[in-house]
Amino acid sequence: MKALAGAVALAPSVIRGSTQILGVIGDPVAHSASPAMHNAALAHLGLDYVYVPCHVLPERISQLGDAMRTLGIRGLNVTVPHKQGVMDVVDDLSEAARQIGAVNTIIHDAGHLVGDNTDAYGIAASLREDGGLESLPPKVVLLGAGGAARAILHAVLQDNGVEQVTVLNRTLDRAQDLVDELGAGRATAGELGDSEPLAAAGLLINCSSVGLAPNADASPVGDGTGLHDGLVVVDIVYKPLRTKLLQQAEAAGARTVDGLGMLVHQAARAFELWTGQRAPVNVMRQALLA
Ligand code: ATR
């Protein structure tokens, strides 16, 4: 399986006169895992597209719409630092992109550009498929209040069974601003390090970058106080895959979900929006692992 995925990921589709272009824009972009995932999926289904990384500087972002229309680029993923900037470039925003305040996917149809955000879909799909959560527990704790936390708070609040979300962040003001803007009266803010909200929670999601390599010995819950076996613990950090938080959660008897799921499912949704085909999620996951 590994050899197959590796071979697929490294061999781009055959490029013909009819091949359509997909890609990802970012600054930087060379580290992106998206080309490997998407090209593996395209090759697997034999679709006539190619997915390329494009290094786009912030001062050029206003020209992106013209570039897409001129070259007939079918779709783009958008990564740091352009997720807000492209909101002014597209003709329409999806409801998710509008509410989250960020675009990670652009779909181009005959000159018309729609900005969407598939990160919220990605976490919801990962909770369902990787975490086994058909519905979410009433009490949820999110760690972090940056861009990822915005999409995840939006996704969590789509579930009407969620009664209270506690957003804990190093900078309290930032958590408060997020809660005020997106909390819909069901979220409260607190400081990272407060373990009290964990006791009643059934789901904990780390949306901060704490634990990301090279600081892999750090955990957003310190020594792990408050973790318990009634929790599902998700870490969106996927380098390393088994973060300190996930190790602590496992030791406490909690169910754990690593960050590959959200990454793969947000990509799968974008793939489906562009190609109209169901994405081969396992092929994309194997390409990432390879
Ligand atoms: P992203 O778009 O990936 O969410 P971001 O907007 O830079 O990135 O947000 C990073 C999150 O990780 C923030 O919640 C940040 O906390 P602050 O709002 O206080 O900056 C959190 N974070 C990053 N490094 C941290 C650290 N060393 N300790 C605690 N929190 C940290």
Tab-separated table of C-alpha atoms and ligand atoms in Angstrom:
chain	number	residue	atom	x	y	z
A	1	MET	CA	0.000	0.000	0.000
A	2	LYS	CA	2.792	2.365	0.970
A	3	ALA	CA	4.730	1.682	-2.226
A	4	LEU	CA	1.595	2.162	-4.306
A	5	ALA	CA	0.694	5.436	-2.624
A	6	GLY	CA	4.258	6.701	-2.978
A	7	ALA	CA	4.346	5.875	-6.668
A	8	VAL	CA	0.981	7.535	-7.282
A	9	ALA	CA	1.850	10.623	-5.290
A	10	LEU	CA	5.083	11.209	-7.164
A	11	ALA	CA	3.744	10.544	-10.665
A	12	PRO	CA	1.623	13.447	-11.928
A	13	SER	CA	-1.238	12.699	-14.289
A	14	VAL	CA	-0.415	12.712	-17.985
A	15	ILE	CA	-0.815	16.302	-19.173
A	16	ARG	CA	-2.729	16.719	-22.425
A	17	GLY	CA	-4.125	19.638	-24.394
A	18	SER	CA	-7.397	19.231	-22.532
A	19	THR	CA	-5.935	19.090	-18.998
A	20	GLN	CA	-7.499	21.498	-16.522
A	21	ILE	CA	-5.469	23.317	-13.894
A	22	LEU	CA	-5.948	23.214	-10.134
A	23	GLY	CA	-3.497	24.443	-7.535
A	24	VAL	CA	-2.645	26.031	-4.226
A	25	ILE	CA	-1.451	29.578	-3.605
A	26	GLY	CA	0.608	30.576	-0.579
A	27	ASP	CA	3.668	32.452	0.589
A	28	PRO	CA	5.572	30.239	1.198
A	29	VAL	CA	4.021	27.283	-0.603
A	30	ALA	CA	6.824	24.758	-1.119
A	31	HIS	CA	6.011	22.945	2.155
A	32	SER	CA	2.373	22.306	1.113
A	33	ALA	CA	1.126	18.732	1.256
A	34	SER	CA	-1.824	19.551	-1.006
A	35	PRO	CA	-0.163	18.766	-4.383
A	36	ALA	CA	0.703	15.239	-3.222
A	37	MET	CA	-2.830	14.602	-1.961
A	38	HIS	CA	-4.675	16.014	-4.958
A	39	ASN	CA	-2.446	14.592	-7.690
A	40	ALA	CA	-2.689	11.152	-6.068
A	41	ALA	CA	-6.490	11.437	-6.043
A	42	LEU	CA	-6.640	12.717	-9.643
A	43	ALA	CA	-4.357	9.939	-10.875
A	44	HIS	CA	-6.330	7.338	-8.935
A	45	LEU	CA	-9.583	8.363	-10.639
A	46	GLY	CA	-7.923	9.055	-14.007
A	47	LEU	CA	-9.276	12.621	-14.105
A	48	ASP	CA	-7.882	15.089	-16.641
A	49	TYR	CA	-6.556	17.692	-14.195
A	50	VAL	CA	-3.194	18.637	-12.734
A	51	TYR	CA	-2.631	20.328	-9.349
A	52	VAL	CA	0.312	22.710	-9.012
A	53	PRO	CA	1.814	24.853	-6.213
A	54	CYS	CA	1.938	28.602	-6.978
A	55	HIS	CA	4.052	30.960	-4.923
A	56	VAL	CA	1.997	34.162	-4.797
A	57	LEU	CA	3.216	37.267	-2.975
A	58	PRO	CA	0.670	39.318	-0.987
A	59	GLU	CA	1.166	42.397	-3.199
A	60	ARG	CA	-0.002	40.342	-6.219
A	61	ILE	CA	-3.178	38.959	-4.666
A	62	SER	CA	-5.436	41.640	-6.174
A	63	GLN	CA	-4.548	40.260	-9.637
A	64	LEU	CA	-5.514	36.695	-8.778
A	65	GLY	CA	-9.010	36.885	-10.273
A	66	ASP	CA	-7.681	38.073	-13.640
A	67	ALA	CA	-5.020	35.378	-13.571
A	68	MET	CA	-7.562	32.631	-12.929
A	69	ARG	CA	-9.940	33.874	-15.624
A	70	THR	CA	-7.171	34.468	-18.178
A	71	LEU	CA	-5.559	31.076	-17.696
A	72	GLY	CA	-8.824	29.247	-17.110
A	73	ILE	CA	-7.679	27.851	-13.779
A	74	ARG	CA	-10.560	25.697	-12.507
A	75	GLY	CA	-9.809	25.941	-8.816
A	76	LEU	CA	-7.333	26.929	-6.137
A	77	ASN	CA	-6.671	26.179	-2.528
A	78	VAL	CA	-5.580	29.181	-0.524
A	79	THR	CA	-3.138	29.046	2.343
A	80	VAL	CA	-1.239	31.458	4.598
A	81	PRO	CA	-1.179	34.460	4.302
A	82	HIS	CA	-3.924	34.825	1.663
A	83	LYS	CA	-7.046	33.365	3.299
A	84	GLN	CA	-8.484	36.810	4.083
A	85	GLY	CA	-6.983	38.677	1.116
A	86	VAL	CA	-8.755	36.559	-1.504
A	87	MET	CA	-12.157	37.417	-0.015
A	88	ASP	CA	-11.990	40.683	-2.005
A	89	VAL	CA	-10.943	38.894	-5.189
A	90	VAL	CA	-13.845	36.452	-5.582
A	91	ASP	CA	-17.339	37.294	-6.910
A	92	ASP	CA	-19.246	35.364	-4.245
A	93	LEU	CA	-18.633	33.806	-0.862
A	94	SER	CA	-20.175	30.638	0.507
A	95	GLU	CA	-22.057	30.958	3.775
A	96	ALA	CA	-19.215	29.145	5.594
A	97	ALA	CA	-16.523	31.426	4.149
A	98	ARG	CA	-18.554	34.521	5.032
A	99	GLN	CA	-19.133	33.437	8.621
A	100	ILE	CA	-15.621	32.149	9.219
A	101	GLY	CA	-14.123	35.207	7.531
A	102	ALA	CA	-11.631	33.221	5.470
A	103	VAL	CA	-11.432	31.425	2.116
A	104	ASN	CA	-9.403	28.259	1.610
A	105	THR	CA	-10.906	27.142	-1.720
A	106	ILE	CA	-11.818	29.036	-4.902
A	107	ILE	CA	-14.080	27.475	-7.532
A	108	HIS	CA	-14.029	29.018	-11.010
A	109	ASP	CA	-17.036	28.569	-13.291
A	110	ALA	CA	-16.979	30.382	-16.651
A	111	GLY	CA	-15.440	33.564	-15.271
A	112	HIS	CA	-17.345	33.470	-11.981
A	113	LEU	CA	-15.260	32.921	-8.841
A	114	VAL	CA	-16.728	31.534	-5.612
A	115	GLY	CA	-14.725	31.559	-2.376
A	116	ASP	CA	-15.518	28.704	-0.021
A	117	ASN	CA	-14.086	27.405	3.237
A	118	THR	CA	-13.780	23.633	3.543
A	119	ASP	CA	-11.919	23.637	6.877
A	120	ALA	CA	-15.180	23.513	8.843
A	121	TYR	CA	-16.385	20.613	6.693
A	122	GLY	CA	-12.969	18.979	7.237
A	123	ILE	CA	-13.154	18.957	11.017
A	124	ALA	CA	-16.818	17.894	11.014
A	125	ALA	CA	-16.050	14.974	8.684
A	126	SER	CA	-13.026	13.974	10.752
A	127	LEU	CA	-15.055	14.029	13.993
A	128	ARG	CA	-17.651	11.827	12.340
A	129	GLU	CA	-15.408	9.424	10.436
A	130	ASP	CA	-12.207	9.348	12.505
A	131	GLY	CA	-13.697	10.155	15.922
A	132	GLY	CA	-16.869	8.075	15.518
A	133	LEU	CA	-18.981	11.051	16.632
A	134	GLU	CA	-22.254	11.038	14.720
A	135	SER	CA	-23.328	13.908	16.945
A	136	LEU	CA	-21.210	16.061	19.218
A	137	PRO	CA	-21.373	16.055	23.029
A	138	PRO	CA	-23.104	18.988	24.781
A	139	LYS	CA	-19.885	20.461	26.163
A	140	VAL	CA	-16.846	21.152	23.992
A	141	VAL	CA	-13.493	22.821	24.752
A	142	LEU	CA	-11.391	24.468	22.034
A	143	LEU	CA	-7.766	25.438	22.657
A	144	GLY	CA	-6.557	28.424	20.602
A	145	ALA	CA	-8.301	31.382	18.986
A	146	GLY	CA	-6.542	31.867	15.629
A	147	GLY	CA	-7.711	31.149	12.097
A	148	ALA	CA	-8.073	27.412	12.629
A	149	ALA	CA	-10.111	27.959	15.793
A	150	ARG	CA	-12.513	30.242	13.872
A	151	ALA	CA	-13.337	27.506	11.346
A	152	ILE	CA	-13.591	24.854	14.050
A	153	LEU	CA	-15.843	26.945	16.316
A	154	HIS	CA	-18.098	27.539	13.316
A	155	ALA	CA	-18.191	23.807	12.572
A	156	VAL	CA	-18.876	22.771	16.169
A	157	LEU	CA	-21.753	25.249	16.508
A	158	GLN	CA	-23.455	23.769	13.424
A	159	ASP	CA	-24.375	20.849	15.711
A	160	ASN	CA	-27.494	21.874	17.620
A	161	GLY	CA	-26.730	19.344	20.343
A	162	VAL	CA	-23.735	21.427	21.414
A	163	GLU	CA	-24.811	23.540	24.388
A	164	GLN	CA	-21.562	25.164	25.416
A	165	VAL	CA	-18.167	25.694	23.817
A	166	THR	CA	-15.327	27.018	25.965
A	167	VAL	CA	-12.528	28.671	23.987
A	168	LEU	CA	-9.279	28.794	25.959
A	169	ASN	CA	-6.417	30.870	24.594
A	170	ARG	CA	-3.049	32.226	25.744
A	171	THR	CA	-4.308	35.717	24.865
A	172	LEU	CA	-7.693	36.021	26.567
A	173	ASP	CA	-8.798	39.057	24.513
A	174	ARG	CA	-8.444	37.084	21.314
A	175	ALA	CA	-10.607	34.267	22.677
A	176	GLN	CA	-13.182	36.830	23.825
A	177	ASP	CA	-13.275	38.481	20.384
A	178	LEU	CA	-13.803	35.108	18.704
A	179	VAL	CA	-16.580	34.166	21.113
A	180	ASP	CA	-18.280	37.556	20.695
A	181	GLU	CA	-18.169	37.290	16.918
A	182	LEU	CA	-18.961	33.632	16.246
A	183	GLY	CA	-20.142	32.204	19.559
A	184	ALA	CA	-23.881	32.584	18.882
A	185	GLY	CA	-24.528	32.848	22.636
A	186	ARG	CA	-23.262	29.306	23.179
A	187	ALA	CA	-19.535	29.998	23.702
A	188	THR	CA	-17.434	31.441	26.510
A	189	ALA	CA	-13.797	32.526	26.627
A	190	GLY	CA	-11.067	31.601	29.080
A	191	GLU	CA	-7.339	31.342	29.471
A	192	LEU	CA	-5.210	28.461	28.311
A	193	GLY	CA	-4.170	26.463	31.381
A	194	ASP	CA	-7.621	26.449	32.993
A	195	SER	CA	-8.360	22.732	33.352
A	196	GLU	CA	-11.772	23.186	34.974
A	197	PRO	CA	-13.890	23.246	31.789
A	198	LEU	CA	-12.419	19.864	30.803
A	199	ALA	CA	-14.188	17.973	33.581
A	200	ALA	CA	-17.670	18.279	32.044
A	201	ALA	CA	-16.512	18.240	28.410
A	202	GLY	CA	-16.925	15.325	26.016
A	203	LEU	CA	-14.767	16.784	23.255
A	204	LEU	CA	-11.467	18.683	23.348
A	205	ILE	CA	-9.928	20.090	20.165
A	206	ASN	CA	-6.487	21.663	20.075
A	207	CYS	CA	-6.702	24.411	17.451
A	208	SER	CA	-3.501	26.126	18.631
A	209	SER	CA	-0.033	25.460	17.279
A	210	VAL	CA	1.273	24.280	20.652
A	211	GLY	CA	3.044	20.939	20.192
A	212	LEU	CA	4.062	21.597	16.588
A	213	ALA	CA	7.600	20.457	15.729
A	214	PRO	CA	10.246	21.514	16.697
A	215	ASN	CA	8.425	22.190	19.996
A	216	ALA	CA	6.999	18.688	20.098
A	217	ASP	CA	7.498	18.266	23.848
A	218	ALA	CA	4.984	21.060	24.583
A	219	SER	CA	1.328	20.401	25.316
A	220	PRO	CA	-1.518	22.961	25.339
A	221	VAL	CA	-2.807	21.314	28.542
A	222	GLY	CA	0.523	21.411	30.398
A	223	ASP	CA	0.962	18.259	32.459
A	224	GLY	CA	-2.372	16.882	31.265
A	225	THR	CA	-4.445	17.777	34.322
A	226	GLY	CA	-8.164	17.537	33.528
A	227	LEU	CA	-7.923	14.924	30.755
A	228	HIS	CA	-10.247	11.975	31.382
A	229	ASP	CA	-11.554	8.827	29.754
A	230	GLY	CA	-14.872	10.414	28.782
A	231	LEU	CA	-13.153	12.725	26.303
A	232	VAL	CA	-12.537	12.538	22.589
A	233	VAL	CA	-9.329	14.534	22.055
A	234	VAL	CA	-8.493	15.945	18.618
A	235	ASP	CA	-5.206	17.653	17.790
A	236	ILE	CA	-5.098	19.545	14.508
A	237	VAL	CA	-1.287	19.631	14.784
A	238	TYR	CA	-0.067	16.748	12.583
A	239	LYS	CA	3.701	17.225	12.807
A	240	PRO	CA	4.364	15.054	14.744
A	241	LEU	CA	1.348	12.822	14.204
A	242	ARG	CA	1.293	11.579	17.811
A	243	THR	CA	1.593	14.900	19.605
A	244	LYS	CA	2.337	15.235	23.295
A	245	LEU	CA	-1.350	16.090	23.843
A	246	LEU	CA	-2.516	12.907	22.113
A	247	GLN	CA	-0.061	10.838	24.171
A	248	GLN	CA	-1.367	12.430	27.374
A	249	ALA	CA	-4.950	11.847	26.246
A	250	GLU	CA	-4.249	8.205	25.486
A	251	ALA	CA	-2.667	7.756	28.906
A	252	ALA	CA	-5.818	9.248	30.471
A	253	GLY	CA	-7.976	6.729	28.593
A	254	ALA	CA	-9.448	9.240	26.134
A	255	ARG	CA	-10.179	8.465	22.480
A	256	THR	CA	-7.766	10.335	20.207
A	257	VAL	CA	-7.977	11.721	16.671
A	258	ASP	CA	-4.888	13.051	14.889
A	259	GLY	CA	-4.721	16.084	12.616
A	260	LEU	CA	-4.454	14.200	9.322
A	261	GLY	CA	-8.208	13.704	9.258
A	262	MET	CA	-9.100	17.385	9.089
A	263	LEU	CA	-6.384	17.988	6.504
A	264	VAL	CA	-7.539	15.139	4.284
A	265	HIS	CA	-11.253	15.894	4.585
A	266	GLN	CA	-10.913	19.613	3.834
A	267	ALA	CA	-8.956	18.610	0.725
A	268	ALA	CA	-11.528	15.973	-0.192
A	269	ARG	CA	-14.324	18.537	-0.064
A	270	ALA	CA	-12.383	20.972	-2.292
A	271	PHE	CA	-11.681	18.119	-4.732
A	272	GLU	CA	-15.400	17.340	-4.929
A	273	LEU	CA	-16.315	20.996	-5.486
A	274	TRP	CA	-13.914	21.250	-8.442
A	275	THR	CA	-14.285	17.870	-10.112
A	276	GLY	CA	-17.817	16.833	-9.126
A	277	GLN	CA	-16.356	13.431	-8.202
A	278	ARG	CA	-16.310	11.789	-4.798
A	279	ALA	CA	-12.752	12.087	-3.478
A	280	PRO	CA	-10.791	8.900	-2.725
A	281	VAL	CA	-10.116	9.874	0.886
A	282	ASN	CA	-7.898	6.889	1.653
A	283	VAL	CA	-5.694	7.512	-1.387
A	284	MET	CA	-5.264	11.121	-0.231
A	285	ARG	CA	-4.410	9.996	3.285
A	286	GLN	CA	-1.835	7.491	2.011
A	287	ALA	CA	-0.273	10.164	-0.195
A	288	LEU	CA	0.148	12.384	2.851
A	289	LEU	CA	1.706	9.601	4.890
A	290	ALA	CA	4.074	8.717	2.045
B	1	ATR	P1	-3.815	29.479	12.762
B	1	ATR	O1	-4.338	30.268	11.627
B	1	ATR	O2	-3.065	28.243	12.349
B	1	ATR	O3	-4.845	29.193	13.791
B	1	ATR	P2	-2.747	31.673	14.308
B	1	ATR	O4	-3.859	32.533	13.861
B	1	ATR	O5	-1.373	32.225	14.335
B	1	ATR	O6	-2.646	30.365	13.413
B	1	ATR	O7	-3.131	31.077	15.767
B	1	ATR	C1	-2.260	30.306	16.506
B	1	ATR	C2	-2.916	29.936	17.827
B	1	ATR	O8	-1.970	29.199	18.618
B	1	ATR	C3	-3.321	31.133	18.682
B	1	ATR	O9	-4.436	30.788	19.461
B	1	ATR	C4	-2.088	31.340	19.548
B	1	ATR	O10	-2.348	31.995	20.771
B	1	ATR	P3	-2.330	33.620	20.862
B	1	ATR	O11	-3.664	34.064	20.303
B	1	ATR	O12	-2.164	33.910	22.283
B	1	ATR	O13	-1.160	34.065	20.012
B	1	ATR	C5	-1.721	29.905	19.834
B	1	ATR	N1	-0.314	29.758	20.197
B	1	ATR	C6	0.757	29.809	19.375
B	1	ATR	N2	1.898	29.598	20.065
B	1	ATR	C7	1.549	29.434	21.370
B	1	ATR	C8	2.260	29.168	22.564
B	1	ATR	N3	3.602	29.039	22.586
B	1	ATR	N4	1.552	29.022	23.716
B	1	ATR	C9	0.203	29.137	23.709
B	1	ATR	N5	-0.538	29.378	22.618
B	1	ATR	C10	0.118	29.528	21.444
